[in-house]
CSV table of C-alpha atoms in Angstrom, one decimal:
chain,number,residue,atom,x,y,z
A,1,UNK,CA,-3.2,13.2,-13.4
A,2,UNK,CA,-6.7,13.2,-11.9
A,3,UNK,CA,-6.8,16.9,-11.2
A,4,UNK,CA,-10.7,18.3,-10.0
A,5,UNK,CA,-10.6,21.9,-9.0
A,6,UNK,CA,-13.6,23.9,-7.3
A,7,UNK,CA,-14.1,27.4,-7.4
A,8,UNK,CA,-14.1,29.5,-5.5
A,9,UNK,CA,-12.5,28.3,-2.1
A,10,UNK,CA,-14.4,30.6,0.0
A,11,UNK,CA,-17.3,32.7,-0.1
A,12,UNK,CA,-18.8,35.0,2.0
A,13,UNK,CA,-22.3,36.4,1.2
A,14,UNK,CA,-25.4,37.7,3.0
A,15,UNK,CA,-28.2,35.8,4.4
A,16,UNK,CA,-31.1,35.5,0.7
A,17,UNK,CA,-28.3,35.5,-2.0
A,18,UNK,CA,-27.5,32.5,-3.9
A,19,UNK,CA,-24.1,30.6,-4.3
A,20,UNK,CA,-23.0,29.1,-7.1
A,21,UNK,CA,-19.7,26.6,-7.0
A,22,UNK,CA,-18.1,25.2,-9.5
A,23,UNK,CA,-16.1,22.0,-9.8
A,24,UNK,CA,-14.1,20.9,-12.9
A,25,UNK,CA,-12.2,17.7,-13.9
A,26,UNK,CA,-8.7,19.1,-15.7
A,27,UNK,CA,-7.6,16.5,-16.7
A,28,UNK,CA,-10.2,13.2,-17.2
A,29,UNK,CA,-13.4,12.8,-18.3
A,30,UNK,CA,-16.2,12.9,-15.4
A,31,UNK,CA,-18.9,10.9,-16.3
A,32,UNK,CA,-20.0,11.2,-12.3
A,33,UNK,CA,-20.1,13.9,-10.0
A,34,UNK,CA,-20.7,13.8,-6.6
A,35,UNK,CA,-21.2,16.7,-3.8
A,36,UNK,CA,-20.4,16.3,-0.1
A,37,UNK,CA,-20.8,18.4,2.8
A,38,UNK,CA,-18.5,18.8,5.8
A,39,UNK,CA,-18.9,19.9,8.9
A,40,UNK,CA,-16.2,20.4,11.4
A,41,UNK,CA,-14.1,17.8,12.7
A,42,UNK,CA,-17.0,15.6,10.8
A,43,UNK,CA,-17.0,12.7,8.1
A,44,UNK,CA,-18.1,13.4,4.5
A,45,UNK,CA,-21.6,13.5,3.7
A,46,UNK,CA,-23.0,12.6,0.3
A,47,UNK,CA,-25.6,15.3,-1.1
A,48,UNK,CA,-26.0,14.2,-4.3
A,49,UNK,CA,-25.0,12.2,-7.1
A,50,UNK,CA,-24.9,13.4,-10.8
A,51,UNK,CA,-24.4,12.2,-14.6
A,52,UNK,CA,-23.5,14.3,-17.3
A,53,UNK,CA,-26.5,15.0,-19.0
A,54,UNK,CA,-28.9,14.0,-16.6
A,55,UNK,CA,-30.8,14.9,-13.4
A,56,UNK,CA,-28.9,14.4,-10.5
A,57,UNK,CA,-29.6,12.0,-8.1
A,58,UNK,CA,-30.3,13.3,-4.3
A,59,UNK,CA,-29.3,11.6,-1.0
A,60,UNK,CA,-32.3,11.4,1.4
A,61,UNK,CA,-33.1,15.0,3.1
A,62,UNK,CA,-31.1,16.9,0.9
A,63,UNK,CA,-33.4,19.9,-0.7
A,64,UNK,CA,-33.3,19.2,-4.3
A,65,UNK,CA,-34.7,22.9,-4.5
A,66,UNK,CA,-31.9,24.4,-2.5
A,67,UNK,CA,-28.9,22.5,-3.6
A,68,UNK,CA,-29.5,22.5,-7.4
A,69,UNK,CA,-26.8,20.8,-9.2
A,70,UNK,CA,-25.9,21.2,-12.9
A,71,UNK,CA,-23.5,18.6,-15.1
A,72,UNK,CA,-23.5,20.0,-18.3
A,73,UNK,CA,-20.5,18.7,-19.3
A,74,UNK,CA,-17.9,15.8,-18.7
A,75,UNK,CA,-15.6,18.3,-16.9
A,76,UNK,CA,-17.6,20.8,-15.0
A,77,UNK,CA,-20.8,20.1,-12.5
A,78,UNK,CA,-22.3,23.1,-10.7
A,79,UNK,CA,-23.9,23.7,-7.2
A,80,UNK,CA,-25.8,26.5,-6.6
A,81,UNK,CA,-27.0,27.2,-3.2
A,82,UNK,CA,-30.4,28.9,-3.6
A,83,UNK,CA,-31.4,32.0,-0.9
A,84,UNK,CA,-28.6,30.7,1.6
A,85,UNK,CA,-29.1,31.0,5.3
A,86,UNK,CA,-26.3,30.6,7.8
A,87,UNK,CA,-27.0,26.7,8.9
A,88,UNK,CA,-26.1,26.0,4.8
A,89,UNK,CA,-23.0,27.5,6.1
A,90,UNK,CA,-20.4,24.4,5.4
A,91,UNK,CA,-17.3,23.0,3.4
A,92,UNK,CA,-18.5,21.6,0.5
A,93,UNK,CA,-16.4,19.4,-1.9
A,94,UNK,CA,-16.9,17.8,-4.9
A,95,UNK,CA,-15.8,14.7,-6.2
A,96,UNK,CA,-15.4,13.5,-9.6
A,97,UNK,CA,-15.2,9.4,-11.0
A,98,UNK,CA,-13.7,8.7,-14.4
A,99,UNK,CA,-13.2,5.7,-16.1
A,100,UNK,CA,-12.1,4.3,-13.0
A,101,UNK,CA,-13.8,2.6,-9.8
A,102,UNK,CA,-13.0,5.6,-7.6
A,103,UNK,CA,-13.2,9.3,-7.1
A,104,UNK,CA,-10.8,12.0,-6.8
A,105,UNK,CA,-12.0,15.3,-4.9
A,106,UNK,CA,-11.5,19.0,-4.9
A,107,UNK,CA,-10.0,21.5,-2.2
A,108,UNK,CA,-13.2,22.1,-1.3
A,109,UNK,CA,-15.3,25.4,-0.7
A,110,UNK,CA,-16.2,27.1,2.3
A,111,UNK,CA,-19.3,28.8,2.4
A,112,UNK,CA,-20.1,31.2,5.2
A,113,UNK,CA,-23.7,33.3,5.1
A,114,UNK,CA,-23.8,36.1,7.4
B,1,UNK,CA,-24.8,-2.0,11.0
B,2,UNK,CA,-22.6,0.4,9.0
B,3,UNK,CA,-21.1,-0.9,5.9
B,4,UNK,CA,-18.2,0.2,6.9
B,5,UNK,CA,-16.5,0.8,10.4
B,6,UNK,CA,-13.5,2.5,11.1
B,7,UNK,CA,-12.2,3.8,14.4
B,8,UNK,CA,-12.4,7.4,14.5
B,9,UNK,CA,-9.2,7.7,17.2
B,10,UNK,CA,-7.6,10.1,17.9
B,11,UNK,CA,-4.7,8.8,17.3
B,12,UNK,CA,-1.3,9.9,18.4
B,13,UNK,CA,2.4,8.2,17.5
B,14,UNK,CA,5.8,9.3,17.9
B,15,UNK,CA,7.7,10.2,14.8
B,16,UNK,CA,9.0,7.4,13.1
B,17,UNK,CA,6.7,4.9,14.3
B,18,UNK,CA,4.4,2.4,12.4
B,19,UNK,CA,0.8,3.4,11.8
B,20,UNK,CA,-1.7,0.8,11.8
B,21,UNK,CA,-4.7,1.6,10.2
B,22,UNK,CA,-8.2,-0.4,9.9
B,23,UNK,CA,-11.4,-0.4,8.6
B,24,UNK,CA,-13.6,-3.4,8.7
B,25,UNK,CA,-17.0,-4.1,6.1
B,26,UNK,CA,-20.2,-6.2,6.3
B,27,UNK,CA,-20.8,-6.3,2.4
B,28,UNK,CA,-18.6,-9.5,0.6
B,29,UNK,CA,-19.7,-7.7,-2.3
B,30,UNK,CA,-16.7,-5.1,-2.0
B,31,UNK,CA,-13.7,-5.3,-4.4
B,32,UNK,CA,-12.7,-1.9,-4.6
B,33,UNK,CA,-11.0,-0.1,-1.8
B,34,UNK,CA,-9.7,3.1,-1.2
B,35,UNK,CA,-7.5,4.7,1.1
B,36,UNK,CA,-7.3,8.9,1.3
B,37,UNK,CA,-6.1,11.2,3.7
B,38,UNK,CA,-7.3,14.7,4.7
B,39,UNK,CA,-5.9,17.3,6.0
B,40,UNK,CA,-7.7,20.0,7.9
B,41,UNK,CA,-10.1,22.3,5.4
B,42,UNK,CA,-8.8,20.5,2.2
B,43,UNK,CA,-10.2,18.4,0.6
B,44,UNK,CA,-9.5,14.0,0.5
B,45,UNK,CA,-6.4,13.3,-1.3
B,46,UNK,CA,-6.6,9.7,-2.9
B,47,UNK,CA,-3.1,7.5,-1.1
B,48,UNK,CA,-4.1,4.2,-2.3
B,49,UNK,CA,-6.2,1.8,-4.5
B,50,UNK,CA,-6.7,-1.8,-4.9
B,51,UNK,CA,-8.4,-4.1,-5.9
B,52,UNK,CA,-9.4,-7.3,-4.7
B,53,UNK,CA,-7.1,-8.5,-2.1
B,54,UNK,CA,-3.4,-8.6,-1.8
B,55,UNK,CA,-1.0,-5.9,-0.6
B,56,UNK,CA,0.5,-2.8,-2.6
B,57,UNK,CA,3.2,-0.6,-1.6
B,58,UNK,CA,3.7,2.8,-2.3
B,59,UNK,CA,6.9,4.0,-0.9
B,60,UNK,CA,6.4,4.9,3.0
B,61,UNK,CA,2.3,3.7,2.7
B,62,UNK,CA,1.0,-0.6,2.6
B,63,UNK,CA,-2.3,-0.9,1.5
B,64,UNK,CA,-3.3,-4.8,2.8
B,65,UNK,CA,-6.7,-6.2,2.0
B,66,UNK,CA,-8.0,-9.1,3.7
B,67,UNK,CA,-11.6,-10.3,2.2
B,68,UNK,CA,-11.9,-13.4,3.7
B,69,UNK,CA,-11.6,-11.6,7.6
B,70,UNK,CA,-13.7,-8.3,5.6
B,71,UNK,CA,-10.6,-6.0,6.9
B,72,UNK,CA,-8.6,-3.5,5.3
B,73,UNK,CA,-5.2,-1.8,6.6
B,74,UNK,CA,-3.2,1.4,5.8
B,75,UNK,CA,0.6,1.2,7.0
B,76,UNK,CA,2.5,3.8,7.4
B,77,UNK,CA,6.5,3.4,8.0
B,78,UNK,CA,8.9,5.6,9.3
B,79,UNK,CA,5.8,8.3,10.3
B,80,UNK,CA,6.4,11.8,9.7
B,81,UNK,CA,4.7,15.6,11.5
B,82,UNK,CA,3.1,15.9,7.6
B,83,UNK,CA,1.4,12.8,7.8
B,84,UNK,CA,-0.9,14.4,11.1
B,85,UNK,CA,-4.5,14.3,8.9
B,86,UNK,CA,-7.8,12.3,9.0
B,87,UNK,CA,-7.1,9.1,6.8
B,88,UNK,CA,-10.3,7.9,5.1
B,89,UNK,CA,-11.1,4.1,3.8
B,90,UNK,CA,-13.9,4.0,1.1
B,91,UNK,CA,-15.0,1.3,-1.1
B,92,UNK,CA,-17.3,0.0,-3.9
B,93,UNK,CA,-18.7,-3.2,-5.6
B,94,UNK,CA,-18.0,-4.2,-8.7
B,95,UNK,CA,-18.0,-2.1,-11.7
B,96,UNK,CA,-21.6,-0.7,-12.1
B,97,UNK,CA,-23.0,1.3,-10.0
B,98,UNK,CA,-21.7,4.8,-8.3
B,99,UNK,CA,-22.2,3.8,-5.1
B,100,UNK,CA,-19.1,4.3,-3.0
B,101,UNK,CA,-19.0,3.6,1.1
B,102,UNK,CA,-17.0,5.7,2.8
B,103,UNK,CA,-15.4,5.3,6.6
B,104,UNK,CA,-15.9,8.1,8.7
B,105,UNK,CA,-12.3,8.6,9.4
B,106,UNK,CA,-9.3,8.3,11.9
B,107,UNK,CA,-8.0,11.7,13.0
B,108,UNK,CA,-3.6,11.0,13.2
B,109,UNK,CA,-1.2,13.3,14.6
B,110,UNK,CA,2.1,12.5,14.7
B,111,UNK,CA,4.3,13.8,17.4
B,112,UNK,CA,8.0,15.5,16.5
């Protein structure tokens, strides 16, 4: 049990376009999302925190206009990386936390802008 | 100081031997603790979870907690090449909140 998937794994795009990733609890509930960045050879860092139904929550110097973050549902939150550049270019994974005290992550998505 | 400290390594063992594992905390607070491993561009694969302190076994993998010394341990017996990954510890108080601490890893390889 305690399956999150992201989609996609890995996306290419050009420099101005927007991203969107998706990350879905299969089998649980998610009443919390989080998003995490990775760089290389790096530890996690928390972007942002979010709630179904409400606003997410933003970790200090994370763009809230850039990284816009959806949880419209207890299974599926969305980021969406707004006109990317190639420093937003990163492994981003999600996370998800049930009913339990802990969270169970995606694969992950690697994002490259050209 | 960090909430939580862990030793980033490297670290490097023979196959077969015991992995010792640590991460040490400032907040008392804790009573949730977390062990997951990582292996290059996937994502954190939760190993163990316990609460409060006490041991729990999970076949080749020991979780210990000690709250009275603020340290946590992840053993690994009998070591194997597939274990090579970056072993996270993470944490949390009690049960409101969303707040989770995270280590910031310790980068194993284990040598055929």
């Amino acid at each position: 049990g305690a399956v999150v998937s992201q989609h996609p794994s890995r996306v290419i795009c050009k420099s101005g376009t927007s991203v969107k990733i998706e990350c879905r609890s299969l089998d649980f509930q998610a009443t919390t999302m989080f998003w995490y960045r990775q760089f290389p050879k790096q530890s996690l860092m928390l972007m942002a925190t979010s709630n179904e139904g409400s606003k997410a929550t933003y970790e200090q110097g994370v763009e809230k206009d850039k990284f816009l973050i959806n949880h419209a549902s207890l299974t599926l939150s969305t980021l969406t990386v707004t006109s990317a550049h190639p420093e937003d270019s990163s492994f981003y994974i999600c996370s998800a936390r049930g009913a339990s005290e802990t969270q169970y992550f995606g694969p992950g998505t690697r994002l490259l802008v050209l | 100081q960090k909430e939580v400290e862990q030793d980033p390594g490297p670290l490097s063992v023979p196959e077969g031997a015991i992995v010792s594992l640590n991460c040490t905390y400032s907040n008392s607070a804790f009573q949730y603790f977390m062990w997951y491993r990582q292996y290059s561009r996937k994502g954190p694969e939760l190993l163990m979870y316990t609460y409060s302190s006490g041991n729990k076994e999970d076949g080749r993998f020991t979780a210990q907690v000690d709250k009275s010394s603020k340290y946590i341990s992840l053993f690994i017996r009998d070591s194997q090449p597939s274990d090579s990954a970056t072993y996270l510890c993470a944490m949390k108080v009690g049960d409101t909140g969303n707040q989770f601490y995270f280590g910031t890893g310790t980068s194993l390889t284990v040598i055929p």
